[in-house]
Tab-separated table of C-alpha atoms in Angstrom:
chain	number	residue	atom	x	y	z
A	1	MET	CA	20.583	-10.751	8.795
A	2	ALA	CA	18.042	-10.891	11.632
A	3	SER	CA	20.754	-11.551	14.219
A	4	ILE	CA	22.798	-8.578	12.978
A	5	LEU	CA	19.716	-6.380	13.176
A	6	ARG	CA	19.024	-7.511	16.745
A	7	SER	CA	22.608	-6.759	17.778
A	8	GLY	CA	21.674	-3.087	17.905
A	9	GLU	CA	19.936	-1.143	20.657
A	10	ARG	CA	16.281	-2.094	20.947
A	11	VAL	CA	14.181	1.050	21.231
A	12	ALA	CA	10.685	-0.282	20.567
A	13	LEU	CA	8.814	-3.540	20.120
A	14	SER	CA	10.222	-4.143	16.626
A	15	HIS	CA	12.809	-1.366	16.194
A	16	TRP	CA	16.589	-1.496	16.689
A	17	HIS	CA	19.086	1.369	16.426
A	18	LEU	CA	22.294	0.329	14.646
A	19	ASP	CA	25.652	2.060	14.557
A	20	ALA	CA	27.434	2.620	11.240
A	21	GLY	CA	29.307	-0.695	11.431
A	22	GLN	CA	26.193	-2.692	12.254
A	23	TRP	CA	24.283	-0.949	9.441
A	24	SER	CA	26.970	-1.842	6.901
A	25	ALA	CA	27.067	-5.415	8.220
A	26	LEU	CA	23.277	-5.677	7.872
A	27	LEU	CA	23.365	-4.592	4.237
A	28	GLY	CA	26.336	-6.834	3.481
A	29	ALA	CA	25.116	-9.918	5.363
A	30	SER	CA	25.618	-13.232	3.616
A	31	GLY	CA	22.740	-15.544	2.858
A	32	PRO	CA	19.204	-14.688	1.760
A	33	ALA	CA	17.936	-11.227	2.634
A	34	LEU	CA	14.877	-10.750	4.793
A	35	PRO	CA	11.823	-9.689	2.761
A	36	PHE	CA	11.798	-5.913	2.279
A	37	VAL	CA	8.794	-3.713	3.108
A	38	SER	CA	9.826	-0.047	3.103
A	39	CYS	CA	12.646	2.478	3.390
A	40	TRP	CA	12.552	6.144	4.380
A	41	ALA	CA	14.786	8.798	5.889
A	42	ASP	CA	14.647	12.220	7.491
A	43	GLU	CA	17.514	14.554	8.393
A	44	LYS	CA	18.635	12.473	11.359
A	45	ARG	CA	18.082	8.790	10.588
A	46	VAL	CA	17.449	6.327	7.788
A	47	TYR	CA	15.035	3.468	8.393
A	48	VAL	CA	14.411	0.114	6.756
A	49	LEU	CA	11.392	-2.092	7.510
A	50	LEU	CA	11.765	-5.830	6.876
A	51	LEU	CA	9.797	-9.008	7.558
A	52	GLU	CA	10.870	-12.040	9.540
A	53	GLY	CA	8.202	-14.589	8.775
A	54	ASP	CA	5.103	-12.447	9.115
A	55	CYS	CA	6.547	-10.174	11.839
A	56	PRO	CA	8.009	-6.722	11.116
A	57	LEU	CA	11.601	-5.883	12.018
A	58	MET	CA	12.832	-2.305	11.707
A	59	ALA	CA	16.397	-1.022	11.762
A	60	SER	CA	17.633	2.545	11.657
A	61	THR	CA	20.974	4.311	11.770
A	62	ALA	CA	22.129	7.889	12.170
A	63	ILE	CA	22.802	10.027	9.098
A	64	GLU	CA	26.201	11.715	9.161
A	65	ASP	CA	27.094	14.739	7.037
A	66	ARG	CA	23.772	14.297	5.209
A	67	ARG	CA	24.896	10.909	3.863
A	68	TYR	CA	24.198	7.254	4.606
A	69	VAL	CA	24.928	3.849	3.084
A	70	ALA	CA	22.023	3.114	0.751
A	71	PRO	CA	19.672	0.258	1.671
A	72	SER	CA	19.106	-0.186	-2.071
A	73	SER	CA	22.643	-1.585	-2.283
A	74	ARG	CA	21.024	-4.744	-0.823
A	75	PHE	CA	17.307	-4.124	-1.350
A	76	PRO	CA	16.615	-2.683	-4.837
A	77	ALA	CA	13.059	-1.770	-3.810
A	78	ALA	CA	14.463	0.780	-1.310
A	79	GLU	CA	15.532	3.090	-4.127
A	80	TRP	CA	12.223	4.995	-4.282
A	81	GLY	CA	12.383	5.842	-0.572
A	82	GLU	CA	15.949	7.094	-1.006
A	83	ARG	CA	14.885	9.387	-3.846
A	84	VAL	CA	11.970	10.767	-1.809
A	85	ALA	CA	14.274	11.404	1.170
A	86	TYR	CA	16.699	13.354	-1.014
A	87	ASP	CA	13.926	15.487	-2.510
A	88	LEU	CA	12.424	16.300	0.892
A	89	TYR	CA	15.479	16.482	3.181
A	90	GLY	CA	18.566	16.611	0.948
A	91	VAL	CA	20.113	13.476	2.485
A	92	GLU	CA	22.117	11.413	0.016
A	93	ALA	CA	22.163	7.623	-0.321
A	94	MET	CA	25.686	6.382	-0.998
A	95	ALA	CA	26.135	3.362	-3.310
A	96	SER	CA	22.483	3.525	-4.336
A	97	CYS	CA	21.352	1.224	-7.120
A	98	GLY	CA	19.345	4.053	-8.686
A	99	GLU	CA	20.184	6.712	-11.245
A	100	GLY	CA	19.712	9.694	-8.924
A	101	LEU	CA	16.542	10.913	-10.629
A	102	PRO	CA	14.059	12.993	-8.590
A	103	ALA	CA	11.001	11.236	-7.208
A	104	LEU	CA	8.919	14.277	-6.228
A	105	ASP	CA	10.726	17.529	-6.964
A	106	GLU	CA	10.243	18.276	-10.642
A	107	GLY	CA	11.559	21.807	-10.290
A	108	GLY	CA	8.295	23.533	-9.430
A	109	TRP	CA	8.653	23.718	-5.646
A	110	GLU	CA	9.201	26.985	-3.800
A	111	ALA	CA	12.311	25.544	-2.089
A	112	THR	CA	14.683	22.652	-2.568
A	113	TRP	CA	14.685	20.113	0.296
A	114	PRO	CA	11.625	21.794	1.871
A	115	LEU	CA	11.570	19.685	5.069
A	116	SER	CA	15.248	20.218	5.782
A	117	SER	CA	16.404	22.594	8.519
A	118	ARG	CA	18.511	24.189	5.765
A	119	PRO	CA	16.338	24.291	2.640
A	120	GLY	CA	17.960	25.460	-0.551
A	121	PRO	CA	16.756	27.876	-3.218
A	122	ALA	CA	14.106	26.673	-5.628
A	123	ALA	CA	15.256	25.173	-8.897
A	124	GLY	CA	13.063	27.674	-10.689
A	125	MET	CA	12.004	25.593	-13.685
A	126	LEU	CA	10.179	22.374	-14.320
A	127	ARG	CA	12.228	19.418	-15.474
A	128	PRO	CA	10.772	17.889	-18.646
A	129	LEU	CA	10.286	14.143	-18.496
A	130	GLY	CA	11.105	13.674	-22.181
A	131	GLY	CA	9.587	11.210	-24.609
A	132	ARG	CA	5.845	10.748	-24.805
A	133	ASN	CA	3.986	11.773	-21.659
A	134	TRP	CA	1.108	10.092	-19.889
A	135	LEU	CA	-0.759	11.113	-16.738
A	136	LEU	CA	-2.212	8.622	-14.267
A	137	PRO	CA	-5.149	10.462	-12.680
A	138	GLU	CA	-6.452	9.627	-9.232
A	139	ARG	CA	-10.114	9.005	-9.951
A	140	SER	CA	-11.168	10.053	-6.469
A	141	GLY	CA	-10.129	13.609	-7.323
A	142	LEU	CA	-8.093	13.761	-4.137
A	143	SER	CA	-4.690	14.349	-5.680
A	144	GLY	CA	-2.816	15.384	-8.765
A	145	PRO	CA	-1.560	12.862	-11.280
A	146	VAL	CA	1.561	10.778	-11.481
A	147	GLY	CA	3.631	11.525	-14.559
A	148	LEU	CA	4.711	8.698	-16.829
A	149	SER	CA	6.834	9.166	-19.907
A	150	PHE	CA	8.166	6.628	-22.374
A	151	ASP	CA	10.021	6.259	-25.625
A	152	VAL	CA	8.602	4.331	-28.567
A	153	VAL	CA	10.950	2.133	-30.588
A	154	ARG	CA	9.552	0.220	-33.578
A	155	SER	CA	5.994	0.890	-32.344
A	156	ARG	CA	6.735	-0.555	-28.905
A	157	VAL	CA	7.062	1.136	-25.509
A	158	GLU	CA	10.618	1.416	-24.184
A	159	LYS	CA	12.420	3.204	-21.329
A	160	VAL	CA	9.535	4.198	-19.060
A	161	ARG	CA	10.121	7.017	-16.539
A	162	ILE	CA	7.844	7.858	-13.608
A	163	SER	CA	7.492	10.972	-11.442
A	164	ALA	CA	5.064	11.583	-8.594
A	165	GLY	CA	5.862	15.254	-8.040
A	166	LEU	CA	2.455	16.538	-9.101
A	167	ALA	CA	0.723	14.083	-6.756
A	168	HIS	CA	2.716	14.999	-3.641
A	169	ARG	CA	0.604	16.647	-0.936
A	170	GLY	CA	2.834	16.659	2.157
A	171	ILE	CA	0.229	14.843	4.249
A	172	LEU	CA	2.646	13.205	6.663
A	173	ALA	CA	4.403	16.496	7.384
A	174	ARG	CA	1.042	18.188	8.041
A	175	ILE	CA	-0.022	15.740	10.755
A	176	MET	CA	3.194	16.090	12.770
A	177	GLY	CA	2.449	17.489	16.220
A	178	LYS	CA	-1.210	16.471	16.114
A	179	THR	CA	-2.809	13.860	18.330
A	180	PRO	CA	-3.646	10.590	16.547
A	181	GLU	CA	-7.327	11.456	16.847
A	182	GLU	CA	-6.729	14.816	15.134
A	183	ALA	CA	-4.669	13.167	12.394
A	184	LEU	CA	-7.082	10.321	11.661
A	185	PRO	CA	-9.536	12.264	9.430
A	186	VAL	CA	-6.606	13.195	7.169
A	187	ILE	CA	-5.258	9.633	7.078
A	188	SER	CA	-8.753	8.344	6.336
A	189	ARG	CA	-8.772	10.252	3.038
A	190	VAL	CA	-5.281	9.477	1.771
A	191	THR	CA	-6.614	7.437	-1.146
A	192	ALA	CA	-9.964	6.224	-2.398
A	193	GLY	CA	-8.435	2.760	-2.662
A	194	GLY	CA	-7.970	2.595	1.107
A	195	PHE	CA	-10.648	4.495	3.033
A	196	VAL	CA	-10.557	1.591	5.515
A	197	ALA	CA	-7.078	0.133	4.991
A	198	HIS	CA	-5.055	3.318	5.609
A	199	PRO	CA	-6.776	4.394	8.845
A	200	LEU	CA	-6.823	0.773	10.037
A	201	ALA	CA	-3.049	0.396	9.639
A	202	PHE	CA	-2.584	3.799	11.313
A	203	VAL	CA	-4.754	3.062	14.374
A	204	ARG	CA	-3.077	-0.337	14.796
A	205	ALA	CA	0.292	1.431	14.915
A	206	VAL	CA	-1.072	3.958	17.420
A	207	ALA	CA	-2.529	1.194	19.591
A	208	GLN	CA	0.840	-0.567	19.692
A	209	ALA	CA	2.594	2.705	20.589
A	210	ARG	CA	0.126	3.238	23.429
A	211	GLY	CA	0.483	-0.339	24.691
A	212	LEU	CA	-3.135	-1.182	23.875
A	213	ARG	CA	-4.808	-4.075	22.080
A	214	PRO	CA	-8.344	-3.751	20.695
A	215	GLY	CA	-10.888	-6.177	22.098
A	216	PRO	CA	-12.200	-9.070	19.998
A	217	GLY	CA	-15.386	-7.216	19.104
A	218	VAL	CA	-13.476	-4.256	17.687
A	219	ARG	CA	-10.996	-6.593	15.996
A	220	ASP	CA	-13.776	-8.472	14.203
A	221	CYS	CA	-15.570	-5.286	13.176
A	222	TRP	CA	-12.354	-4.003	11.611
A	223	MET	CA	-12.014	-7.287	9.716
A	224	LEU	CA	-15.563	-6.999	8.386
A	225	LEU	CA	-15.027	-3.420	7.226
A	226	ALA	CA	-11.771	-4.392	5.498
A	227	GLU	CA	-13.486	-7.228	3.608
A	228	ILE	CA	-16.367	-4.997	2.511
A	229	GLU	CA	-13.863	-2.498	1.149
A	230	ARG	CA	-11.943	-5.320	-0.559
A	231	ILE	CA	-15.075	-6.517	-2.365
A	232	SER	CA	-15.991	-2.998	-3.458
A	233	MET	CA	-12.511	-2.091	-4.733
A	234	HIS	CA	-12.012	-5.405	-6.544
A	235	LEU	CA	-15.270	-4.804	-8.393
A	236	PHE	CA	-14.134	-1.259	-9.206
A	237	ASP	CA	-10.769	-2.409	-10.562
A	238	MET	CA	-12.371	-5.209	-12.571
A	239	ALA	CA	-14.789	-2.714	-14.109
A	240	ARG	CA	-11.926	-0.384	-15.084
A	241	THR	CA	-10.046	-3.220	-16.725
A	242	ALA	CA	-13.171	-4.435	-18.502
A	243	ARG	CA	-13.848	-1.024	-20.021
A	244	ALA	CA	-10.266	-0.737	-21.218
A	245	MET	CA	-10.598	-4.048	-23.080
A	246	ASP	CA	-14.031	-3.110	-24.476
A	247	ALA	CA	-15.961	-5.628	-22.379
A	248	GLY	CA	-18.855	-3.351	-21.520
A	249	ILE	CA	-21.174	-6.055	-20.219
A	250	LEU	CA	-18.590	-7.235	-17.661
A	251	ALA	CA	-17.949	-3.635	-16.595
A	252	THR	CA	-21.691	-3.069	-16.151
A	253	HIS	CA	-22.119	-6.174	-14.003
A	254	CYS	CA	-19.171	-5.102	-11.821
A	255	ASP	CA	-20.608	-1.589	-11.506
A	256	HIS	CA	-24.019	-2.923	-10.507
A	257	ALA	CA	-22.493	-5.222	-7.907
A	258	ARG	CA	-20.415	-2.389	-6.465
A	259	GLU	CA	-23.453	-0.126	-6.353
A	260	ALA	CA	-25.294	-2.855	-4.441
A	261	VAL	CA	-22.488	-2.784	-1.848
A	262	ALA	CA	-22.732	1.008	-1.614
A	263	LEU	CA	-26.520	0.886	-1.176
A	264	ALA	CA	-26.176	-1.722	1.552
A	265	CYS	CA	-23.777	0.609	3.385
A	266	GLN	CA	-26.104	3.563	2.879
A	267	ASP	CA	-29.129	1.634	4.111
A	268	CYS	CA	-27.214	0.689	7.257
A	269	GLY	CA	-26.460	4.342	7.997
A	270	VAL	CA	-22.765	4.465	7.085
A	271	PRO	CA	-21.027	6.250	4.182
A	272	ARG	CA	-21.285	4.495	0.828
A	273	ARG	CA	-17.490	4.103	0.550
A	274	LEU	CA	-16.876	3.551	4.296
A	275	THR	CA	-15.120	6.856	4.927
A	276	ASP	CA	-14.549	7.778	8.586
A	277	VAL	CA	-15.798	4.463	9.990
A	278	VAL	CA	-12.514	3.468	11.696
A	279	THR	CA	-11.616	5.296	14.921
A	280	CYS	CA	-8.626	5.050	17.227
A	281	ASP	CA	-10.638	3.125	19.816
A	282	GLY	CA	-12.860	1.113	17.492
A	283	PHE	CA	-15.427	2.196	14.968
A	284	ARG	CA	-17.932	4.908	14.186
A	285	VAL	CA	-20.695	5.476	16.721
A	286	GLY	CA	-23.934	3.979	15.446
A	287	LEU	CA	-22.291	1.462	13.130
A	288	GLU	CA	-23.892	-1.966	13.462
A	289	PRO	CA	-21.348	-4.363	11.987
A	290	VAL	CA	-23.507	-7.491	11.868
A	291	PRO	CA	-26.428	-6.079	9.829
A	292	LEU	CA	-23.999	-4.207	7.563
A	293	ALA	CA	-21.871	-7.255	6.794
A	294	GLN	CA	-24.911	-9.457	6.277
A	295	ALA	CA	-26.484	-6.941	3.891
A	296	VAL	CA	-23.287	-6.717	1.818
A	297	HIS	CA	-22.955	-10.492	1.723
A	298	ASP	CA	-26.543	-10.932	0.567
A	299	ALA	CA	-26.110	-8.250	-2.114
A	300	VAL	CA	-22.957	-9.715	-3.663
A	301	ALA	CA	-23.209	-13.501	-3.251
A	302	PRO	CA	-25.972	-14.038	-5.862
A	303	ARG	CA	-23.973	-12.097	-8.454
A	304	LEU	CA	-20.794	-14.128	-8.156
A	305	THR	CA	-21.748	-16.878	-10.602
A	306	GLY	CA	-22.538	-14.380	-13.368
A	307	LEU	CA	-19.295	-12.503	-12.775
A	308	ARG	CA	-17.320	-15.724	-12.888
A	309	GLU	CA	-18.845	-16.696	-16.242
A	310	LEU	CA	-18.221	-13.270	-17.769
A	311	CYS	CA	-14.590	-13.337	-16.604
A	312	ARG	CA	-14.189	-16.745	-18.205
A	313	VAL	CA	-15.469	-15.345	-21.513
A	314	PHE	CA	-13.455	-12.118	-21.572
A	315	GLY	CA	-10.371	-13.240	-19.635
A	316	PRO	CA	-8.377	-14.403	-22.680
A	317	ARG	CA	-8.292	-10.788	-23.930
A	318	LEU	CA	-6.065	-9.993	-20.955
A	319	ARG	CA	-3.630	-12.833	-21.464
A	320	GLY	CA	-0.018	-11.666	-21.684
A	321	VAL	CA	-0.823	-8.039	-20.806
A	322	ALA	CA	1.561	-6.283	-18.373
A	323	VAL	CA	3.313	-9.393	-17.093
A	324	LEU	CA	5.114	-9.215	-13.742
A	325	THR	CA	7.539	-12.094	-13.246
A	326	PRO	CA	7.685	-13.934	-9.897
A	327	GLN	CA	11.296	-12.827	-9.390
A	328	LEU	CA	10.453	-9.141	-9.829
A	329	ALA	CA	7.465	-9.496	-7.498
A	330	GLU	CA	9.752	-10.980	-4.854
A	331	ASP	CA	12.683	-8.598	-5.348
A	332	PHE	CA	10.539	-5.460	-5.204
A	333	ALA	CA	8.119	-6.578	-2.479
A	334	VAL	CA	5.045	-6.331	-4.693
A	335	GLY	CA	2.032	-7.453	-2.691
A	336	GLY	CA	-1.721	-7.475	-3.025
A	337	VAL	CA	-3.452	-8.774	-6.120
A	338	THR	CA	-0.503	-7.940	-8.377
A	339	GLY	CA	1.977	-9.842	-6.218
A	340	ARG	CA	-0.270	-12.846	-5.634
A	341	ALA	CA	-1.063	-13.050	-9.354
A	342	SER	CA	2.703	-13.404	-9.866
A	343	GLY	CA	3.076	-16.193	-7.328
A	344	ARG	CA	4.130	-14.144	-4.271
A	345	ALA	CA	2.111	-15.642	-1.445
A	346	LEU	CA	2.011	-12.625	0.861
A	347	ASP	CA	-1.270	-11.809	2.594
A	348	MET	CA	-0.867	-9.899	5.859
A	349	ARG	CA	-4.340	-10.943	6.974
A	350	ARG	CA	-2.819	-14.308	7.878
A	351	ARG	CA	-0.890	-12.735	10.782
A	352	GLU	CA	-3.915	-11.037	12.351
A	353	ALA	CA	-5.078	-12.310	15.724
A	354	GLY	CA	-8.489	-13.947	15.421
A	355	MET	CA	-8.328	-14.348	11.633
A	356	ARG	CA	-10.492	-17.202	10.306
A	357	LEU	CA	-7.728	-18.725	8.228
A	358	ASP	CA	-9.918	-21.435	6.705
A	359	ALA	CA	-11.666	-18.738	4.657
A	360	LEU	CA	-8.445	-17.575	2.974
A	361	ARG	CA	-8.068	-20.461	0.557
A	362	SER	CA	-7.820	-18.939	-2.917
A	363	THR	CA	-4.611	-18.546	-4.838
A	364	GLY	CA	-6.275	-17.461	-8.077
A	365	ALA	CA	-3.827	-17.622	-10.974
A	366	SER	CA	-0.076	-17.007	-11.002
A	367	ALA	CA	0.805	-16.203	-14.627
A	368	GLY	CA	1.545	-12.601	-13.625
A	369	ASP	CA	-0.537	-10.985	-16.372
A	370	ALA	CA	-3.766	-8.975	-16.400
A	371	GLU	CA	-5.857	-12.128	-16.781
A	372	ALA	CA	-4.282	-13.581	-13.634
A	373	ARG	CA	-4.892	-10.362	-11.703
A	374	ASP	CA	-8.593	-10.366	-12.536
A	375	ALA	CA	-8.801	-14.061	-11.624
A	376	VAL	CA	-7.240	-13.314	-8.229
A	377	ARG	CA	-9.680	-10.440	-7.655
A	378	LEU	CA	-12.661	-12.668	-8.378
A	379	SER	CA	-11.334	-15.458	-6.142
A	380	GLU	CA	-10.730	-12.978	-3.340
A	381	ILE	CA	-14.280	-11.657	-3.576
A	382	ARG	CA	-15.453	-15.231	-3.024
A	383	ASP	CA	-13.087	-15.625	-0.074
A	384	SER	CA	-14.188	-12.293	1.405
A	385	LEU	CA	-17.795	-13.491	1.364
A	386	THR	CA	-16.729	-16.705	3.097
A	387	LEU	CA	-14.699	-14.761	5.655
A	388	ILE	CA	-17.700	-12.547	6.397
A	389	GLU	CA	-19.756	-15.698	7.014
A	390	ARG	CA	-17.125	-17.095	9.392
A	391	ILE	CA	-16.817	-13.861	11.356
A	392	LEU	CA	-20.573	-13.420	11.665
A	393	ALA	CA	-20.849	-16.968	13.000
A	394	SER	CA	-18.354	-16.291	15.793
A	395	ILE	CA	-18.090	-12.518	16.160
A	396	GLY	CA	-16.339	-11.212	19.261
A	397	MET	CA	-14.812	-14.521	20.352
A	398	ASP	CA	-12.104	-13.849	22.911
A	399	ASP	CA	-8.415	-14.501	22.446
A	400	ASP	CA	-5.504	-14.640	24.855
A	401	GLU	CA	-3.107	-12.363	23.014
A	402	PRO	CA	-1.621	-9.891	25.525
A	403	ALA	CA	-1.325	-6.159	25.046
A	404	PRO	CA	2.096	-4.965	23.824
A	405	GLU	CA	4.559	-3.040	25.961
A	406	LYS	CA	4.009	0.704	25.819
A	407	THR	CA	6.990	2.275	24.055
A	408	ASP	CA	5.381	5.314	22.363
A	409	GLU	CA	6.310	3.740	19.031
A	410	GLY	CA	4.333	1.286	16.920
A	411	ILE	CA	4.036	-0.423	13.545
A	412	GLY	CA	0.650	-1.232	12.046
A	413	VAL	CA	-0.347	-3.075	8.897
A	414	ALA	CA	-3.599	-3.748	7.082
A	415	GLU	CA	-4.022	-5.903	3.994
A	416	GLY	CA	-5.874	-3.451	1.764
A	417	PRO	CA	-7.617	-4.234	-1.525
A	418	ARG	CA	-4.460	-3.378	-3.481
A	419	GLY	CA	-1.896	-4.720	-1.057
A	420	ASP	CA	-0.324	-4.307	2.364
A	421	VAL	CA	-0.548	-0.814	3.878
A	422	TRP	CA	1.987	-0.009	6.616
A	423	TYR	CA	2.275	2.810	9.158
A	424	TRP	CA	5.028	3.582	11.625
A	425	VAL	CA	4.134	6.078	14.364
A	426	ARG	CA	6.200	7.610	17.156
A	427	LEU	CA	4.442	9.567	19.909
A	428	LYS	CA	5.781	12.186	22.288
A	429	ASN	CA	3.540	13.555	25.034
A	430	GLY	CA	0.599	12.000	23.245
A	431	ARG	CA	1.286	13.741	19.923
A	432	ILE	CA	2.793	12.501	16.675
A	433	ASP	CA	6.554	12.990	16.756
A	434	GLY	CA	7.315	10.765	13.762
A	435	VAL	CA	5.202	9.037	11.145
A	436	GLN	CA	5.714	7.144	7.921
A	437	SER	CA	3.331	5.394	5.555
A	438	ARG	CA	3.913	2.780	2.900
A	439	ASP	CA	1.131	2.372	0.349
A	440	PRO	CA	1.234	-0.750	-1.867
A	441	GLY	CA	1.497	1.471	-4.934
A	442	VAL	CA	5.078	2.345	-3.959
A	443	SER	CA	6.235	-1.208	-4.648
A	444	LEU	CA	4.766	-1.035	-8.151
A	445	LEU	CA	6.727	2.025	-9.255
A	446	PRO	CA	10.108	0.305	-9.793
A	447	VAL	CA	8.567	-2.582	-11.783
A	448	LEU	CA	5.932	-0.720	-13.775
A	449	GLY	CA	8.331	0.183	-16.577
A	450	ARG	CA	9.305	-3.435	-17.074
A	451	MET	CA	5.651	-4.497	-17.079
A	452	LEU	CA	4.795	-1.946	-19.777
A	453	ARG	CA	7.890	-2.395	-21.934
A	454	GLY	CA	7.277	-4.055	-25.289
A	455	HIS	CA	3.572	-3.177	-25.509
A	456	PRO	CA	2.152	-1.021	-28.311
A	457	PRO	CA	1.360	2.470	-26.967
A	458	GLU	CA	-2.350	1.934	-27.640
A	459	MET	CA	-2.341	-0.910	-25.069
A	460	LEU	CA	-1.001	1.239	-22.244
A	461	SER	CA	-4.448	2.138	-20.960
A	462	LEU	CA	-5.439	-1.515	-20.580
A	463	ALA	CA	-2.113	-2.425	-18.992
A	464	LEU	CA	-2.283	0.409	-16.467
A	465	GLU	CA	-5.911	-0.203	-15.539
A	466	SER	CA	-5.177	-3.867	-14.852
A	467	VAL	CA	-2.449	-2.908	-12.365
A	468	ALA	CA	-4.734	-0.418	-10.525
A	469	LEU	CA	-1.955	1.904	-9.384
A	470	SER	CA	-3.315	4.672	-7.164
A	471	PRO	CA	-1.284	7.892	-7.492
A	472	ALA	CA	-2.769	9.286	-4.279
A	473	GLY	CA	-1.089	6.599	-2.202
A	474	VAL	CA	2.308	6.941	-3.862
A	475	ALA	CA	3.237	10.486	-2.842
A	476	LEU	CA	1.796	11.386	0.541
């Protein structure tokens, strides 16, 4: 598959243009498929982002007569991107594995295919989801909810349907034509689960497009900020899960630990949730990474033993809840805590230049249920503290990695608290001419129904909290 992809015209560091024959050959290649990351399309081209080892490979092909051969015919996880492309641009995926349901357009938009050069008339009425309805609110208050509906058969959840139309904000379309610096404040607030991860992936993509590589001091500061956010968000997600299973004392301990992280940030003169600390050339003016990281480490480390004991006591309540099988995690490219708790050993931190790999030693549990996910979160908090120690002991050490070739196009990734966040950016005259984002929540959408199926409806809240799906990242 990789050799077929590379038979096309190379247009950027990791991007090849394929003709129709090469595209069909790629999707029909014999042997194991490369791991899938993301799929998207506009009016002109369809793109698929894959992994070879830990390196990204991207292929694209021209769309003819508003149609293209569907990547989901080989990569089932591509189906969501195909649905989004149809709703926004009216381009149709041929031989798709999906059912043709809308992803975003629930009938309430002012125009059909709003980003197309030939938008159609509005549908004029909302499409009912059917069955029992459930809304997944974004607790940051930054977006509308994702709609979830399901049927109940013999007191068990069946046939789950998901729509993100109410959460869609058109963020990527709004930053087109802006400079990366002008776009960054918007990217920095995409989701409360990635105030560091989303801008970090974006600025890494921009740096690659510009042919730049951040120095070791900037690189290490970014790593520290990412680990502080990871600790904070893991505590937040553990507290949510604990409340849903009526383990108030565990939730309180997680809340107190997270508040200690926020106070450490505040005392060091940066925002409590690390908003607007990542910049295109480094980090916020006035940020002192060493005192900040040390303060967070000292605030959390003494609490780890108590959290571990409470998780041991309450963990059995989560056993068997919302199980994700290893095969589904692999097939649908589920990363982050949810993927690792199902045995998928993907952690994009391992590919970062200068990463202290000896600190990334935890595997947590791999049963794929809510108990395993909380165990992974707790293990990763421990590893984040160790990683902070390693970075502080050798911050700013040089490396010999050269700067990339300037091609005005780049791919950036950051391992966020809930999984790998990806950005693709294309620049023209210094301004954004193309951009795409892949939040880890997108990979959860195709498997969420199977994780929830068979549970009593009253357990849905616990199951959903344990997965920590962020609606704000799903529909940008």
